[in-house]
Coordinates of C-alpha atoms and ligand atoms in Angstrom, one line a residue:
X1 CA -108.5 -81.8 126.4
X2 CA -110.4 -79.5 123.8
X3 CA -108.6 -78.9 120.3
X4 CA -107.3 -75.2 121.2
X5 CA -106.0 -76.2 124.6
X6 CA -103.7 -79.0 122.9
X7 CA -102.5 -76.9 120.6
X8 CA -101.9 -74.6 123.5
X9 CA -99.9 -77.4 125.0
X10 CA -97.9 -78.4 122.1
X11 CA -96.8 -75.0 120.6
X12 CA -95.6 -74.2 124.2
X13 CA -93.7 -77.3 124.5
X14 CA -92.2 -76.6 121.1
X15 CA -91.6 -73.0 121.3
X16 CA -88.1 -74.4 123.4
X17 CA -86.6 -75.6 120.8
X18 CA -87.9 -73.5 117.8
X19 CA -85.0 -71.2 118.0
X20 CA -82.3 -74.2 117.7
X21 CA -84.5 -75.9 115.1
X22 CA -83.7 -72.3 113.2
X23 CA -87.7 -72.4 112.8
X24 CA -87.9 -68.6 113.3
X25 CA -87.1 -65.6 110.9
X26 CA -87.5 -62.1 111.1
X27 CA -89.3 -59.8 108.6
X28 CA -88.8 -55.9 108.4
X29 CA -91.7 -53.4 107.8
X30 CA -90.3 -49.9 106.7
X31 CA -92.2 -46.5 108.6
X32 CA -91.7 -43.3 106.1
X33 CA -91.9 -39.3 107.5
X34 CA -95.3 -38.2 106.7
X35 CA -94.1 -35.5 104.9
X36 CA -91.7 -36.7 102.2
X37 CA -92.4 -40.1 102.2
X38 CA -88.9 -41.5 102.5
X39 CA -88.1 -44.3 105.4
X40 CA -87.1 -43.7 108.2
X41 CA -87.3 -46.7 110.3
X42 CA -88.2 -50.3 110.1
X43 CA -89.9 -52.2 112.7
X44 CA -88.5 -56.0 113.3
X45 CA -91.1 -58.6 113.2
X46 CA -90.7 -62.1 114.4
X47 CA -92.1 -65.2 112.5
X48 CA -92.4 -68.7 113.7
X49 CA -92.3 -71.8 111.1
X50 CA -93.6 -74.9 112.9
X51 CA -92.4 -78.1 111.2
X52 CA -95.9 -79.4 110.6
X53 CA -98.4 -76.8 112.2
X54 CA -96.7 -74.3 109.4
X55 CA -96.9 -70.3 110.2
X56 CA -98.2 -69.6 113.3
X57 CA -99.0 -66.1 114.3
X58 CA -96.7 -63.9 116.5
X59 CA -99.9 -62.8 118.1
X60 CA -100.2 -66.5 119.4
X61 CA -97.0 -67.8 120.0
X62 CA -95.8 -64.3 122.0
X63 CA -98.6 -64.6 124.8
X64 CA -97.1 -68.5 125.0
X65 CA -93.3 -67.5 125.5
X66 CA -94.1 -64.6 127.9
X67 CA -96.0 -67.3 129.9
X68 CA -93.0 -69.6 130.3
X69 CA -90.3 -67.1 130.7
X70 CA -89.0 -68.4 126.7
X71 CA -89.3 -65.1 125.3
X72 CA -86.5 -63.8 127.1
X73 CA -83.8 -66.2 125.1
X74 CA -86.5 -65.5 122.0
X75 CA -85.7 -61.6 122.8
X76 CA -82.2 -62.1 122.6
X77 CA -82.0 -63.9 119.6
X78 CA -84.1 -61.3 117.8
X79 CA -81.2 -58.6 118.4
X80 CA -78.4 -60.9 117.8
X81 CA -80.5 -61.5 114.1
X82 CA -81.0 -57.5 113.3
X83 CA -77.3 -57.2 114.6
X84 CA -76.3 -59.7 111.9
X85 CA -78.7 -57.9 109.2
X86 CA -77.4 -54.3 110.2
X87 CA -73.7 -55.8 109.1
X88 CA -74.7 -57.4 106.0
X89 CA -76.6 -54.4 105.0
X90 CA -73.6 -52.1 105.3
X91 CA -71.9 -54.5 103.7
X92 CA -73.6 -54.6 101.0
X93 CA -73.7 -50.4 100.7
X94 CA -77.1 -50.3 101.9
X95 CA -77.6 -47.4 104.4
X96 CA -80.0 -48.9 106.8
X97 CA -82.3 -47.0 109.5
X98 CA -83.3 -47.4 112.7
X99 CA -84.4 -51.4 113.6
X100 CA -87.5 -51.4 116.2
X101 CA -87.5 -54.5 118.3
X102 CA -90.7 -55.5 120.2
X103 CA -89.5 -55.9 124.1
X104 CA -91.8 -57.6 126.6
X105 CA -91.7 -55.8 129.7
X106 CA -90.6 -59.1 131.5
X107 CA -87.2 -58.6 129.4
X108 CA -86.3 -55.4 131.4
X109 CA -87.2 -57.0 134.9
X110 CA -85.5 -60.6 134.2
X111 CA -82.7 -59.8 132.0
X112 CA -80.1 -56.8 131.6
X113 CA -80.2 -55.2 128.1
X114 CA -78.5 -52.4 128.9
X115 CA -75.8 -54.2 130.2
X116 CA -76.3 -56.3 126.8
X117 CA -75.9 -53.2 124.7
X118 CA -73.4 -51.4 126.7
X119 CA -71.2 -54.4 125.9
X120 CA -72.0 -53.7 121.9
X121 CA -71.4 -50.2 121.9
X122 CA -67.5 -51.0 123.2
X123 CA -66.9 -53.7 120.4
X124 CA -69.1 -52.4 117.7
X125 CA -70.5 -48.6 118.0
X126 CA -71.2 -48.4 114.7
X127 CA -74.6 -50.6 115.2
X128 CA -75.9 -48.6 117.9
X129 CA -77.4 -45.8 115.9
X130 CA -79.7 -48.4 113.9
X131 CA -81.1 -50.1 117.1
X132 CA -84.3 -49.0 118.7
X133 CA -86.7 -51.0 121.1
X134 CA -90.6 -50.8 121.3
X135 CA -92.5 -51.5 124.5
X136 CA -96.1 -51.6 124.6
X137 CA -98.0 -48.5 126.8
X138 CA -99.8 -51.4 129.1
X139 CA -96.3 -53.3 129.6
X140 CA -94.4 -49.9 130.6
X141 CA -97.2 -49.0 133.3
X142 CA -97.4 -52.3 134.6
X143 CA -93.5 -52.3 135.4
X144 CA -93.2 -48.1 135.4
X145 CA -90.0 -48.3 137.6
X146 CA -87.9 -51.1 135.4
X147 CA -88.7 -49.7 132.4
X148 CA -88.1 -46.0 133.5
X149 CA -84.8 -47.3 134.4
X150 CA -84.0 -49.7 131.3
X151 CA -85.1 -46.9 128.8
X152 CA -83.3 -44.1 131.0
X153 CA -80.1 -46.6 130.8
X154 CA -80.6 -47.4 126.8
X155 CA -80.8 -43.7 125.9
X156 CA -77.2 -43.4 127.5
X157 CA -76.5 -45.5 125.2
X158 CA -77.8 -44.2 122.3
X159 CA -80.4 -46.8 122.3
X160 CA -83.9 -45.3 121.4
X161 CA -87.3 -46.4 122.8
X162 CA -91.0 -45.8 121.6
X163 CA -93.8 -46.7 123.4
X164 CA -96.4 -48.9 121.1
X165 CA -99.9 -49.8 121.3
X166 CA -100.4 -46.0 122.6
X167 CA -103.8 -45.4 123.4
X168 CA -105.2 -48.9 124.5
X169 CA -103.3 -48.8 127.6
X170 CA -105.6 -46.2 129.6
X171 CA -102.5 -44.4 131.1
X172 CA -102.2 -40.6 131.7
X173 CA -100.1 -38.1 130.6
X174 CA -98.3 -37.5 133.7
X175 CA -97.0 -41.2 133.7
X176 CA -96.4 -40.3 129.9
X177 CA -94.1 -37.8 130.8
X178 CA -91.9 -40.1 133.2
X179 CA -91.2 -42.0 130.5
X180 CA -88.0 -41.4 128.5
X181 CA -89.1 -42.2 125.4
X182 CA -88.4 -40.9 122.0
X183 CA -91.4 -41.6 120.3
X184 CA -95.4 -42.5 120.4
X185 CA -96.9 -45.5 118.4
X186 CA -101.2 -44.7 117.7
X187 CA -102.3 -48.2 117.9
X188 CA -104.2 -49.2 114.6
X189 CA -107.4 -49.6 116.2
X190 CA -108.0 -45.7 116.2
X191 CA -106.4 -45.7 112.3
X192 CA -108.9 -48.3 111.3
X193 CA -111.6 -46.2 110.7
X194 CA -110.4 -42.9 109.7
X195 CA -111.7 -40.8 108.2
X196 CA -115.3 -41.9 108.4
X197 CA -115.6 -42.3 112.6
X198 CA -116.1 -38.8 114.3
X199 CA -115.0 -40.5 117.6
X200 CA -111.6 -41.4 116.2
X201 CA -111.0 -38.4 114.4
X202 CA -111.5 -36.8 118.0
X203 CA -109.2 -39.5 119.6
X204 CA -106.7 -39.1 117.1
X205 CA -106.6 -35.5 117.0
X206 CA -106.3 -35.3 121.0
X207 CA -103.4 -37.7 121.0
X208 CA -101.0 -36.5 118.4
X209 CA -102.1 -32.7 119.9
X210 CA -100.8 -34.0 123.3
X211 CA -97.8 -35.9 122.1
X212 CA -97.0 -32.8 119.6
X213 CA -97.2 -30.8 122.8
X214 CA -94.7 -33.1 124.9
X215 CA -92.4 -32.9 121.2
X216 CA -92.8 -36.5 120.9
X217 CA -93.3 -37.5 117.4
X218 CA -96.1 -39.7 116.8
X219 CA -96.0 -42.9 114.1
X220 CA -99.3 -43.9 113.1
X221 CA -99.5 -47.7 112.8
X222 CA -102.3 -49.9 109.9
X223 CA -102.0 -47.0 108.2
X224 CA -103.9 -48.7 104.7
X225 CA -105.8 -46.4 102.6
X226 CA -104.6 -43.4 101.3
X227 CA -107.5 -41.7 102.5
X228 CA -106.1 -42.2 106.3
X229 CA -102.6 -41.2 105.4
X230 CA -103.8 -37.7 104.1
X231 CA -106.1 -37.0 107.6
X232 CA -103.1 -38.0 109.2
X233 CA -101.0 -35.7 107.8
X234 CA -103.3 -33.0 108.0
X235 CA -103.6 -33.8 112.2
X236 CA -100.0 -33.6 112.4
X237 CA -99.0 -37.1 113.0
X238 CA -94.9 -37.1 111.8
X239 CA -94.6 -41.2 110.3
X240 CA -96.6 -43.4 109.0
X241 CA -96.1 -47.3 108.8
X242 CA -98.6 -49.7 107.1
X243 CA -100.1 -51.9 104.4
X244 CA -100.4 -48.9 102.4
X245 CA -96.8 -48.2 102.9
X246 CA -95.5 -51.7 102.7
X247 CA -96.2 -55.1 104.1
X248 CA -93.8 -56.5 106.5
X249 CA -91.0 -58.4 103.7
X250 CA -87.9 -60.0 103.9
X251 CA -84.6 -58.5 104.6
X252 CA -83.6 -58.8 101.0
X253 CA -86.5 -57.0 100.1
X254 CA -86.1 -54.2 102.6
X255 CA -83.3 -53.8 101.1
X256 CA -84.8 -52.7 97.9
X257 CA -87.0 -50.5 99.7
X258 CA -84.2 -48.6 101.1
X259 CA -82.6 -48.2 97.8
X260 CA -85.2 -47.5 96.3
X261 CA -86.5 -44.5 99.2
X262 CA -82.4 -43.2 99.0
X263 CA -83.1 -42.7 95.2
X264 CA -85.8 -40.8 95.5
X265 CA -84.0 -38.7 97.8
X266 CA -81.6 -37.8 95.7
Ligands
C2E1 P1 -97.3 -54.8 116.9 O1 -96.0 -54.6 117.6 O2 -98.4 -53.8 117.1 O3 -96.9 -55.0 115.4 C1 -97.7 -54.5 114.3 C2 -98.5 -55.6 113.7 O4 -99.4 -55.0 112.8 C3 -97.7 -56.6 112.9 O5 -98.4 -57.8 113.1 C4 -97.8 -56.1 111.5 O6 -97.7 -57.1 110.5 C5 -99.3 -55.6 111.5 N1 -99.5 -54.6 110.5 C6 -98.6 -53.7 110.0 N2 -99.3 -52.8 109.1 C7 -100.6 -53.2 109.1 C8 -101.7 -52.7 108.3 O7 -101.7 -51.8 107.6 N3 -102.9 -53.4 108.6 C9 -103.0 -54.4 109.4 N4 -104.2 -55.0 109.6 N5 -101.9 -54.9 110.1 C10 -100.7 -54.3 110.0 P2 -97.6 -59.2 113.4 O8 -96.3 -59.2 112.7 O9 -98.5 -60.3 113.2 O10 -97.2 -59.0 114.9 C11 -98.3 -59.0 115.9 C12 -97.8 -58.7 117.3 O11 -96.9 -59.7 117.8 C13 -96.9 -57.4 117.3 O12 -97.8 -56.3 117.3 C14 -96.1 -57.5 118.6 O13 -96.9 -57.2 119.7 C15 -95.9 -59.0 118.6 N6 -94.6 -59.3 118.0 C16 -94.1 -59.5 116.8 N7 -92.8 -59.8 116.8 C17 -92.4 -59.7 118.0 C18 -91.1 -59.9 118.7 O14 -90.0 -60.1 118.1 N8 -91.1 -59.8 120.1 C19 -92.2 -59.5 120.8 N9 -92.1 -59.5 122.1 N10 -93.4 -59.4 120.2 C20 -93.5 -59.5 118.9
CA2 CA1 -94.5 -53.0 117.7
CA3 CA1 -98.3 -51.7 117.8

């Protein structure tokens, strides 16, 4: 067996019992209005510890999960762990914001959030307003008619959805428009190289133009340089989450950002 294709093997193998080994955590990266700067969201991001292979990448271990049918339990774990953080936030007096959790589209096919959720909004309502779910554009068009109906039955709930990865998914506006989502995440390929590359400011502009025109706010994702933040404000793009923003950081951390953004506010 080659090197890559054992680690293959053994991450899979391990992934099983990474959530009982309490070998995952979950790190929070804040998106901010365009306009005024203050957060308004936070996007959940997984991390997986390995006892001796140390941080491995979500971007590797995800594909793995999805494969095996693991990231289902992985999924639900994620929620239950913002859930927790949403309470201890409040808690603490810290007004938190919408959490965005990455959903595979598998999740809506093999498993019944909504029924998940609709459970949560009888015993504790007061969480529903800070939970919000991300599904890439290539996952929703694979599975159009699940997700229609799992985003169509999470709205009910108050549950919001945006679609992520926008752009890289080659779909067209009119399976856009089925979709009842709330808002439109520009994949960070097309941020990358603002505002040097005439074919991404065309891209750009065309995109945020269209989603404007459907009333869908658009977040711009890798936003890193503050040269990119100010063509993205001038093209109308409404939220802006990157390096240049903030890193992805640990809860107690976001925490201070949130302060810190209510301050400002004030
Ligand atoms: P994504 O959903 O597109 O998440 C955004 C990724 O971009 C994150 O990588 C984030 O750390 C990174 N990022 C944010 N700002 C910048 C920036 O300014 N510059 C650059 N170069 N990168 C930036 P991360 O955390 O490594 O996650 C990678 C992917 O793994 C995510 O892409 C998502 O598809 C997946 N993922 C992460 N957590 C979960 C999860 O809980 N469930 C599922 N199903 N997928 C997850
Ligand atoms: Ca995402
Ligand atoms: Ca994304």
């Amino acid at each position: 067996m080659t090197r890559a294709a054992e680690r293959r093997l053994r991450l899979t193998m391990n992934l099983d019992a990474a959530i009982e080994n309490e070998e995952f955590h979950l790190v929070y990266q804040p998106v901010v209005e365009t306009a005024t700067g203050a957060i308004c969201a936070m996007e959940a991001l997984l991390r997986w510890r390995h006892p001796e292979l140390g941080a491995i990448s979500p971007v590797e271990f995800i594909p793995l999960a999805e494969e095996t049918g693991g990231i289902i339990p992985i999924t639900r774990w994620v929620f239950a762990r913002v859930a927790d953080q949403l309470r201890k936030w409040r808690a603490e007096g810290v007004e938190p914001r919408r959490v965005f959790v990455n959903v595979s589209g598998q999740q809506f096919i093999r498993d019944d959030l909504p029924g998940y959720f609709r459970a949560m909004s009888e015993t504790e309502p007061a969480l529903i307003p800070f939970i919000g779910i991300e599904i890439t554009e290539q996952a929703a068009i694979q599975n159009m008619d699940a997700t229609v109906q799992a985003i169509r039955d999470l709205a009910e709930i108050g549950i919001d959805a945006a679609l992520d990865d926008f752009g890289t998914g080659y779909s067209s506006l009119s399976y856009i428009q089925r979709l009842p989502i709330r808002k439109i995440k520009l994949d960070r390929a097309f941020i990358a190289d603002l505002p040097g590359n005439e074919r991404d400011i065309a891209l750009v502009r065309a995109m945020v133009g269209m989603a404007n025109g459907l009333d869908l706010p658009v977040v711009a994702e890798g936003v890193e340089t503050a040269a990119q933040r100010d063509f993205l404000r001038g093209v109308g793009c409404s939220e802006l989450q990157g390096y240049l923003i903030s890193k992805p950081v640990p809860p107690e951390a976001m925490a201070d950002l949130l302060r810190q953004s209510d301050r400002r506010r004030r």
